[in-house]
mmCIF file with all atom_site columns, C-alpha atoms in Angstrom:
data_model
loop_
_atom_site.group_PDB
_atom_site.id
_atom_site.type_symbol
_atom_site.label_atom_id
_atom_site.label_alt_id
_atom_site.label_comp_id
_atom_site.label_asym_id
_atom_site.label_entity_id
_atom_site.label_seq_id
_atom_site.pdbx_PDB_ins_code
_atom_site.Cartn_x
_atom_site.Cartn_y
_atom_site.Cartn_z
_atom_site.occupancy
_atom_site.B_iso_or_equiv
_atom_site.pdbx_formal_charge
_atom_site.auth_seq_id
_atom_site.auth_comp_id
_atom_site.auth_asym_id
_atom_site.auth_atom_id
_atom_site.pdbx_PDB_model_num
ATOM 1   C CA . MET A 1 1   ? -5.307  14.374  -79.399 1.00 39.00 ? 1   MET A CA 1
ATOM 2   C CA . ALA A 1 2   ? -2.663  11.775  -78.972 1.00 44.00 ? 2   ALA A CA 1
ATOM 3   C CA . ASN A 1 3   ? -2.081  10.075  -82.232 1.00 42.00 ? 3   ASN A CA 1
ATOM 4   C CA . ASP A 1 4   ? -0.745  6.652   -81.221 1.00 46.00 ? 4   ASP A CA 1
ATOM 5   C CA . GLN A 1 5   ? -2.792  3.712   -82.465 1.00 46.00 ? 5   GLN A CA 1
ATOM 6   C CA . GLN A 1 6   ? -6.090  5.395   -83.003 1.00 63.00 ? 6   GLN A CA 1
ATOM 7   C CA . HIS A 1 7   ? -8.858  2.966   -84.150 1.00 72.00 ? 7   HIS A CA 1
ATOM 8   C CA . THR A 1 8   ? -11.801 5.108   -84.944 1.00 74.00 ? 8   THR A CA 1
ATOM 9   C CA . ASP A 1 9   ? -13.486 7.045   -87.730 1.00 80.00 ? 9   ASP A CA 1
ATOM 10  C CA . LYS A 1 10  ? -14.635 9.700   -85.187 1.00 83.00 ? 10  LYS A CA 1
ATOM 11  C CA . THR A 1 11  ? -13.203 13.144  -85.036 1.00 87.00 ? 11  THR A CA 1
ATOM 12  C CA . PRO A 1 12  ? -11.359 14.214  -81.822 1.00 87.00 ? 12  PRO A CA 1
ATOM 13  C CA . ASP A 1 13  ? -14.436 16.278  -80.946 1.00 91.00 ? 13  ASP A CA 1
ATOM 14  C CA . GLU A 1 14  ? -16.795 13.363  -81.429 1.00 90.00 ? 14  GLU A CA 1
ATOM 15  C CA . VAL A 1 15  ? -14.519 11.140  -79.306 1.00 90.00 ? 15  VAL A CA 1
ATOM 16  C CA . GLU A 1 16  ? -14.501 13.829  -76.561 1.00 93.00 ? 16  GLU A CA 1
ATOM 17  C CA . ASP A 1 17  ? -18.316 14.049  -76.736 1.00 95.00 ? 17  ASP A CA 1
ATOM 18  C CA . ARG A 1 18  ? -18.634 10.296  -76.449 1.00 94.00 ? 18  ARG A CA 1
ATOM 19  C CA . ILE A 1 19  ? -16.265 10.137  -73.420 1.00 95.00 ? 19  ILE A CA 1
ATOM 20  C CA . TRP A 1 20  ? -18.210 12.742  -71.478 1.00 97.00 ? 20  TRP A CA 1
ATOM 21  C CA . ASP A 1 21  ? -21.518 11.023  -72.393 1.00 96.00 ? 21  ASP A CA 1
ATOM 22  C CA . LEU A 1 22  ? -20.299 7.618   -71.307 1.00 96.00 ? 22  LEU A CA 1
ATOM 23  C CA . MET A 1 23  ? -18.772 8.898   -68.047 1.00 97.00 ? 23  MET A CA 1
ATOM 24  C CA . LYS A 1 24  ? -22.177 10.483  -67.185 1.00 97.00 ? 24  LYS A CA 1
ATOM 25  C CA . LYS A 1 25  ? -24.199 7.418   -68.234 1.00 97.00 ? 25  LYS A CA 1
ATOM 26  C CA . ILE A 1 26  ? -22.011 4.790   -66.493 1.00 97.00 ? 26  ILE A CA 1
ATOM 27  C CA . ASP A 1 27  ? -21.857 6.827   -63.216 1.00 94.00 ? 27  ASP A CA 1
ATOM 28  C CA . PHE A 1 28  ? -19.814 4.572   -60.969 1.00 96.00 ? 28  PHE A CA 1
ATOM 29  C CA . CYS A 1 29  ? -16.104 4.356   -61.597 1.00 98.00 ? 29  CYS A CA 1
ATOM 30  C CA . MET A 1 30  ? -12.977 2.830   -59.996 1.00 98.00 ? 30  MET A CA 1
ATOM 31  C CA . PHE A 1 31  ? -11.222 5.863   -58.620 1.00 98.00 ? 31  PHE A CA 1
ATOM 32  C CA . THR A 1 32  ? -7.492  5.276   -58.282 1.00 98.00 ? 32  THR A CA 1
ATOM 33  C CA . THR A 1 33  ? -4.983  7.209   -56.172 1.00 98.00 ? 33  THR A CA 1
ATOM 34  C CA . TRP A 1 34  ? -1.286  6.830   -55.545 1.00 97.00 ? 34  TRP A CA 1
ATOM 35  C CA . ASN A 1 35  ? 0.271   6.751   -52.050 1.00 95.00 ? 35  ASN A CA 1
ATOM 36  C CA . GLY A 1 36  ? 3.927   7.029   -53.063 1.00 95.00 ? 36  GLY A CA 1
ATOM 37  C CA . THR A 1 37  ? 4.399   3.237   -53.188 1.00 96.00 ? 37  THR A CA 1
ATOM 38  C CA . GLU A 1 38  ? 1.299   1.739   -54.736 1.00 96.00 ? 38  GLU A CA 1
ATOM 39  C CA . GLN A 1 39  ? -1.951  2.526   -56.383 1.00 97.00 ? 39  GLN A CA 1
ATOM 40  C CA . ARG A 1 40  ? -5.246  2.027   -54.596 1.00 96.00 ? 40  ARG A CA 1
ATOM 41  C CA . SER A 1 41  ? -8.712  1.904   -56.227 1.00 97.00 ? 41  SER A CA 1
ATOM 42  C CA . ARG A 1 42  ? -12.184 2.143   -54.917 1.00 97.00 ? 42  ARG A CA 1
ATOM 43  C CA . PRO A 1 43  ? -15.665 2.440   -56.400 1.00 97.00 ? 43  PRO A CA 1
ATOM 44  C CA . LEU A 1 44  ? -17.207 5.922   -56.315 1.00 97.00 ? 44  LEU A CA 1
ATOM 45  C CA . SER A 1 45  ? -20.305 7.482   -57.829 1.00 96.00 ? 45  SER A CA 1
ATOM 46  C CA . ALA A 1 46  ? -19.373 10.268  -60.238 1.00 98.00 ? 46  ALA A CA 1
ATOM 47  C CA . ARG A 1 47  ? -21.267 13.441  -60.932 1.00 98.00 ? 47  ARG A CA 1
ATOM 48  C CA . VAL A 1 48  ? -20.140 14.437  -64.377 1.00 98.00 ? 48  VAL A CA 1
ATOM 49  C CA . PHE A 1 49  ? -20.524 18.107  -65.472 1.00 98.00 ? 49  PHE A CA 1
ATOM 50  C CA . ARG A 1 50  ? -18.913 18.681  -68.819 1.00 97.00 ? 50  ARG A CA 1
ATOM 51  C CA . ASP A 1 51  ? -19.918 22.416  -68.880 1.00 97.00 ? 51  ASP A CA 1
ATOM 52  C CA . GLU A 1 52  ? -17.824 22.825  -65.615 1.00 98.00 ? 52  GLU A CA 1
ATOM 53  C CA . HIS A 1 53  ? -15.028 20.589  -66.961 1.00 97.00 ? 53  HIS A CA 1
ATOM 54  C CA . ALA A 1 54  ? -15.319 18.593  -63.778 1.00 98.00 ? 54  ALA A CA 1
ATOM 55  C CA . VAL A 1 55  ? -16.222 15.241  -62.357 1.00 98.00 ? 55  VAL A CA 1
ATOM 56  C CA . TYR A 1 56  ? -17.448 15.561  -58.732 1.00 98.00 ? 56  TYR A CA 1
ATOM 57  C CA . PHE A 1 57  ? -17.688 12.994  -55.962 1.00 98.00 ? 57  PHE A CA 1
ATOM 58  C CA . LEU A 1 58  ? -19.060 13.251  -52.401 1.00 98.00 ? 58  LEU A CA 1
ATOM 59  C CA . VAL A 1 59  ? -16.640 11.566  -50.047 1.00 97.00 ? 59  VAL A CA 1
ATOM 60  C CA . ASP A 1 60  ? -16.136 11.322  -46.295 1.00 96.00 ? 60  ASP A CA 1
ATOM 61  C CA . ALA A 1 61  ? -13.953 13.855  -44.603 1.00 96.00 ? 61  ALA A CA 1
ATOM 62  C CA . ASN A 1 62  ? -11.693 11.057  -43.314 1.00 92.00 ? 62  ASN A CA 1
ATOM 63  C CA . GLY A 1 63  ? -10.000 8.461   -45.363 1.00 87.00 ? 63  GLY A CA 1
ATOM 64  C CA . HIS A 1 64  ? -6.744  7.384   -46.902 1.00 90.00 ? 64  HIS A CA 1
ATOM 65  C CA . LYS A 1 65  ? -7.727  8.736   -50.281 1.00 95.00 ? 65  LYS A CA 1
ATOM 66  C CA . ASN A 1 66  ? -7.876  12.248  -48.995 1.00 96.00 ? 66  ASN A CA 1
ATOM 67  C CA . ILE A 1 67  ? -4.302  12.016  -47.664 1.00 95.00 ? 67  ILE A CA 1
ATOM 68  C CA . GLU A 1 68  ? -3.158  10.509  -50.952 1.00 97.00 ? 68  GLU A CA 1
ATOM 69  C CA . ILE A 1 69  ? -4.871  13.201  -52.977 1.00 98.00 ? 69  ILE A CA 1
ATOM 70  C CA . GLU A 1 70  ? -3.298  15.961  -50.936 1.00 96.00 ? 70  GLU A CA 1
ATOM 71  C CA . GLN A 1 71  ? 0.185   14.446  -51.565 1.00 97.00 ? 71  GLN A CA 1
ATOM 72  C CA . TYR A 1 72  ? -0.345  13.155  -55.075 1.00 98.00 ? 72  TYR A CA 1
ATOM 73  C CA . PRO A 1 73  ? -3.286  14.884  -56.814 1.00 98.00 ? 73  PRO A CA 1
ATOM 74  C CA . GLN A 1 74  ? -2.919  13.108  -60.131 1.00 98.00 ? 74  GLN A CA 1
ATOM 75  C CA . VAL A 1 75  ? -5.697  10.407  -60.213 1.00 98.00 ? 75  VAL A CA 1
ATOM 76  C CA . SER A 1 76  ? -7.435  8.123   -62.652 1.00 98.00 ? 76  SER A CA 1
ATOM 77  C CA . CYS A 1 77  ? -11.018 6.911   -63.001 1.00 98.00 ? 77  CYS A CA 1
ATOM 78  C CA . ALA A 1 78  ? -12.067 3.809   -64.856 1.00 97.00 ? 78  ALA A CA 1
ATOM 79  C CA . PHE A 1 79  ? -15.689 3.708   -66.045 1.00 97.00 ? 79  PHE A CA 1
ATOM 80  C CA . ALA A 1 80  ? -16.981 0.351   -67.317 1.00 96.00 ? 80  ALA A CA 1
ATOM 81  C CA . ASP A 1 81  ? -20.239 -0.743  -68.968 1.00 94.00 ? 81  ASP A CA 1
ATOM 82  C CA . ASN A 1 82  ? -19.361 -4.439  -69.213 1.00 89.00 ? 82  ASN A CA 1
ATOM 83  C CA . SER A 1 83  ? -22.646 -5.492  -70.750 1.00 86.00 ? 83  SER A CA 1
ATOM 84  C CA . GLY A 1 84  ? -22.257 -2.933  -73.549 1.00 87.00 ? 84  GLY A CA 1
ATOM 85  C CA . HIS A 1 85  ? -18.412 -3.315  -73.922 1.00 86.00 ? 85  HIS A CA 1
ATOM 86  C CA . LYS A 1 86  ? -17.921 0.380   -73.397 1.00 92.00 ? 86  LYS A CA 1
ATOM 87  C CA . TYR A 1 87  ? -15.084 1.707   -71.318 1.00 93.00 ? 87  TYR A CA 1
ATOM 88  C CA . VAL A 1 88  ? -13.467 5.105   -70.460 1.00 95.00 ? 88  VAL A CA 1
ATOM 89  C CA . ALA A 1 89  ? -10.191 5.626   -68.572 1.00 96.00 ? 89  ALA A CA 1
ATOM 90  C CA . MET A 1 90  ? -9.865  9.258   -67.470 1.00 97.00 ? 90  MET A CA 1
ATOM 91  C CA . ASN A 1 91  ? -6.981  10.942  -65.707 1.00 97.00 ? 91  ASN A CA 1
ATOM 92  C CA . GLY A 1 92  ? -6.833  14.369  -64.086 1.00 97.00 ? 92  GLY A CA 1
ATOM 93  C CA . LEU A 1 93  ? -6.012  16.505  -61.093 1.00 98.00 ? 93  LEU A CA 1
ATOM 94  C CA . ALA A 1 94  ? -8.106  16.013  -57.928 1.00 98.00 ? 94  ALA A CA 1
ATOM 95  C CA . SER A 1 95  ? -8.696  18.411  -55.103 1.00 98.00 ? 95  SER A CA 1
ATOM 96  C CA . LEU A 1 96  ? -10.803 18.254  -51.902 1.00 98.00 ? 96  LEU A CA 1
ATOM 97  C CA . SER A 1 97  ? -12.916 21.083  -50.468 1.00 98.00 ? 97  SER A CA 1
ATOM 98  C CA . ASN A 1 98  ? -15.679 21.761  -48.062 1.00 98.00 ? 98  ASN A CA 1
ATOM 99  C CA . ASP A 1 99  ? -17.829 23.656  -50.562 1.00 98.00 ? 99  ASP A CA 1
ATOM 100 C CA . ARG A 1 100 ? -21.164 23.275  -48.748 1.00 98.00 ? 100 ARG A CA 1
ATOM 101 C CA . ALA A 1 101 ? -23.209 24.945  -51.608 1.00 98.00 ? 101 ALA A CA 1
ATOM 102 C CA . LYS A 1 102 ? -21.850 22.515  -54.174 1.00 98.00 ? 102 LYS A CA 1
ATOM 103 C CA . ILE A 1 103 ? -22.389 19.591  -51.839 1.00 98.00 ? 103 ILE A CA 1
ATOM 104 C CA . LYS A 1 104 ? -25.974 20.564  -51.364 1.00 98.00 ? 104 LYS A CA 1
ATOM 105 C CA . ASP A 1 105 ? -26.381 21.005  -55.123 1.00 98.00 ? 105 ASP A CA 1
ATOM 106 C CA . LEU A 1 106 ? -24.947 17.503  -55.779 1.00 98.00 ? 106 LEU A CA 1
ATOM 107 C CA . TRP A 1 107 ? -26.872 15.726  -53.013 1.00 98.00 ? 107 TRP A CA 1
ATOM 108 C CA . SER A 1 108 ? -29.203 12.887  -53.996 1.00 96.00 ? 108 SER A CA 1
ATOM 109 C CA . ASP A 1 109 ? -31.290 10.407  -52.062 1.00 95.00 ? 109 ASP A CA 1
ATOM 110 C CA . MET A 1 110 ? -28.672 7.740   -52.803 1.00 94.00 ? 110 MET A CA 1
ATOM 111 C CA . ASP A 1 111 ? -26.195 9.633   -50.597 1.00 96.00 ? 111 ASP A CA 1
ATOM 112 C CA . LYS A 1 112 ? -28.330 8.746   -47.536 1.00 95.00 ? 112 LYS A CA 1
ATOM 113 C CA . ALA A 1 113 ? -26.663 5.411   -47.567 1.00 94.00 ? 113 ALA A CA 1
ATOM 114 C CA . TRP A 1 114 ? -23.562 7.120   -46.164 1.00 94.00 ? 114 TRP A CA 1
ATOM 115 C CA . TRP A 1 115 ? -24.757 10.420  -44.535 1.00 96.00 ? 115 TRP A CA 1
ATOM 116 C CA . ASP A 1 116 ? -27.968 11.616  -42.854 1.00 94.00 ? 116 ASP A CA 1
ATOM 117 C CA . ASP A 1 117 ? -28.386 14.651  -45.106 1.00 96.00 ? 117 ASP A CA 1
ATOM 118 C CA . GLU A 1 118 ? -26.466 17.239  -47.161 1.00 96.00 ? 118 GLU A CA 1
ATOM 119 C CA . ASN A 1 119 ? -25.568 19.183  -44.041 1.00 97.00 ? 119 ASN A CA 1
ATOM 120 C CA . ASP A 1 120 ? -23.521 16.386  -42.503 1.00 97.00 ? 120 ASP A CA 1
ATOM 121 C CA . PRO A 1 121 ? -20.204 18.039  -41.497 1.00 97.00 ? 121 PRO A CA 1
ATOM 122 C CA . ASP A 1 122 ? -18.339 14.853  -42.568 1.00 96.00 ? 122 ASP A CA 1
ATOM 123 C CA . ILE A 1 123 ? -19.066 15.203  -46.285 1.00 97.00 ? 123 ILE A CA 1
ATOM 124 C CA . ARG A 1 124 ? -16.405 16.601  -48.527 1.00 98.00 ? 124 ARG A CA 1
ATOM 125 C CA . LEU A 1 125 ? -16.384 17.537  -52.189 1.00 98.00 ? 125 LEU A CA 1
ATOM 126 C CA . LEU A 1 126 ? -13.786 15.758  -54.354 1.00 98.00 ? 126 LEU A CA 1
ATOM 127 C CA . THR A 1 127 ? -13.309 17.504  -57.728 1.00 98.00 ? 127 THR A CA 1
ATOM 128 C CA . VAL A 1 128 ? -11.430 15.988  -60.651 1.00 98.00 ? 128 VAL A CA 1
ATOM 129 C CA . ARG A 1 129 ? -10.470 18.249  -63.569 1.00 98.00 ? 129 ARG A CA 1
ATOM 130 C CA . PRO A 1 130 ? -9.818  15.855  -66.420 1.00 97.00 ? 130 PRO A CA 1
ATOM 131 C CA . ASP A 1 131 ? -6.599  16.127  -68.408 1.00 96.00 ? 131 ASP A CA 1
ATOM 132 C CA . GLY A 1 132 ? -7.172  13.218  -70.842 1.00 94.00 ? 132 GLY A CA 1
ATOM 133 C CA . ALA A 1 133 ? -9.109  10.085  -71.441 1.00 94.00 ? 133 ALA A CA 1
ATOM 134 C CA . GLU A 1 134 ? -9.147  6.962   -73.552 1.00 92.00 ? 134 GLU A CA 1
ATOM 135 C CA . LEU A 1 135 ? -12.261 5.360   -75.012 1.00 90.00 ? 135 LEU A CA 1
ATOM 136 C CA . TRP A 1 136 ? -13.053 1.798   -75.957 1.00 91.00 ? 136 TRP A CA 1
ATOM 137 C CA . ASP A 1 137 ? -16.547 1.764   -77.502 1.00 87.00 ? 137 ASP A CA 1
ATOM 138 C CA . SER A 1 138 ? -17.847 -1.552  -78.980 1.00 79.00 ? 138 SER A CA 1
ATOM 139 C CA . PRO A 1 139 ? -21.095 -1.640  -80.833 1.00 69.00 ? 139 PRO A CA 1
ATOM 140 C CA . ASN A 1 140 ? -22.701 -4.272  -78.638 1.00 51.00 ? 140 ASN A CA 1
ATOM 141 C CA . GLN A 1 141 ? -22.450 -7.781  -77.147 1.00 46.00 ? 141 GLN A CA 1
ATOM 142 C CA . LEU A 1 142 ? -23.899 -9.534  -80.240 1.00 42.00 ? 142 LEU A CA 1
ATOM 143 C CA . VAL A 1 143 ? -21.510 -7.761  -82.644 1.00 41.00 ? 143 VAL A CA 1
ATOM 144 C CA . ALA A 1 144 ? -18.524 -8.408  -80.341 1.00 43.00 ? 144 ALA A CA 1
ATOM 145 C CA . THR A 1 145 ? -19.324 -12.090 -79.987 1.00 41.00 ? 145 THR A CA 1
ATOM 146 C CA . ALA A 1 146 ? -19.794 -12.464 -83.806 1.00 39.00 ? 146 ALA A CA 1
ATOM 147 C CA . LYS A 1 147 ? -16.429 -10.723 -84.416 1.00 40.00 ? 147 LYS A CA 1
ATOM 148 C CA . MET A 1 148 ? -14.680 -12.980 -81.871 1.00 40.00 ? 148 MET A CA 1
ATOM 149 C CA . LEU A 1 149 ? -16.121 -16.054 -83.527 1.00 41.00 ? 149 LEU A CA 1
ATOM 150 C CA . THR A 1 150 ? -15.096 -14.898 -86.964 1.00 43.00 ? 150 THR A CA 1
ATOM 151 C CA . ALA A 1 151 ? -11.628 -14.109 -85.757 1.00 43.00 ? 151 ALA A CA 1
ATOM 152 C CA . ALA A 1 152 ? -11.321 -17.520 -84.200 1.00 47.00 ? 152 ALA A CA 1
ATOM 153 C CA . VAL A 1 153 ? -12.301 -19.187 -87.479 1.00 52.00 ? 153 VAL A CA 1
ATOM 154 C CA . THR A 1 154 ? -10.266 -16.962 -89.794 1.00 51.00 ? 154 THR A CA 1
ATOM 155 C CA . GLY A 1 155 ? -7.302  -16.180 -87.528 1.00 56.00 ? 155 GLY A CA 1
ATOM 156 C CA . ALA A 1 156 ? -7.686  -12.461 -88.221 1.00 53.00 ? 156 ALA A CA 1
ATOM 157 C CA . LYS A 1 157 ? -7.691  -9.951  -85.372 1.00 53.00 ? 157 LYS A CA 1
ATOM 158 C CA . PRO A 1 158 ? -11.197 -8.628  -84.665 1.00 47.00 ? 158 PRO A CA 1
ATOM 159 C CA . SER A 1 159 ? -12.027 -4.938  -84.586 1.00 51.00 ? 159 SER A CA 1
ATOM 160 C CA . PHE A 1 160 ? -14.302 -4.176  -81.564 1.00 49.00 ? 160 PHE A CA 1
ATOM 161 C CA . GLY A 1 161 ? -15.209 -0.608  -82.342 1.00 52.00 ? 161 GLY A CA 1
ATOM 162 C CA . ASP A 1 162 ? -13.721 2.721   -81.471 1.00 53.00 ? 162 ASP A CA 1
ATOM 163 C CA . ASN A 1 163 ? -10.536 3.161   -79.470 1.00 64.00 ? 163 ASN A CA 1
ATOM 164 C CA . ALA A 1 164 ? -9.088  6.614   -79.204 1.00 58.00 ? 164 ALA A CA 1
ATOM 165 C CA . LYS A 1 165 ? -7.308  9.029   -76.786 1.00 67.00 ? 165 LYS A CA 1
ATOM 166 C CA . VAL A 1 166 ? -8.065  12.688  -76.366 1.00 67.00 ? 166 VAL A CA 1
ATOM 167 C CA . ASP A 1 167 ? -6.854  15.539  -74.213 1.00 77.00 ? 167 ASP A CA 1
ATOM 168 C CA . LEU A 1 168 ? -9.770  16.959  -72.215 1.00 73.00 ? 168 LEU A CA 1
#
């Protein structure tokens, strides 16, 4: 685990557990690629499988992100539960495939918004193997608001919960 500015009482294993749990619970993330000049982000629905050390996405066979991933496979994913003040930033290596069995396994009714069914030849599997992640995990909105008000009155910096980095 990186040891710079850790603000948590959790062990590295507990932080890692919490990161995987939050990624799975939050589901949608801002998926960011690099094209050699600038970063580009777009929302994607994540299928999180800790036991496979993978985050999967179903994506279209055509698109700028596919070209960017082939040239620059290092990506990041930002998961945000704004109402709960819980955030995860994950980075890792991405790859694209046409693994029809895995696509069928991951298919859900929500995917019908983009494709007819799991046999659509335009669906591709995007796999991210996480390298590391950072967690910001606040207790809840009420606690965060109370801490901000206390900080405003006292001038002290508020503590909003856990913040830690881990290698995944």
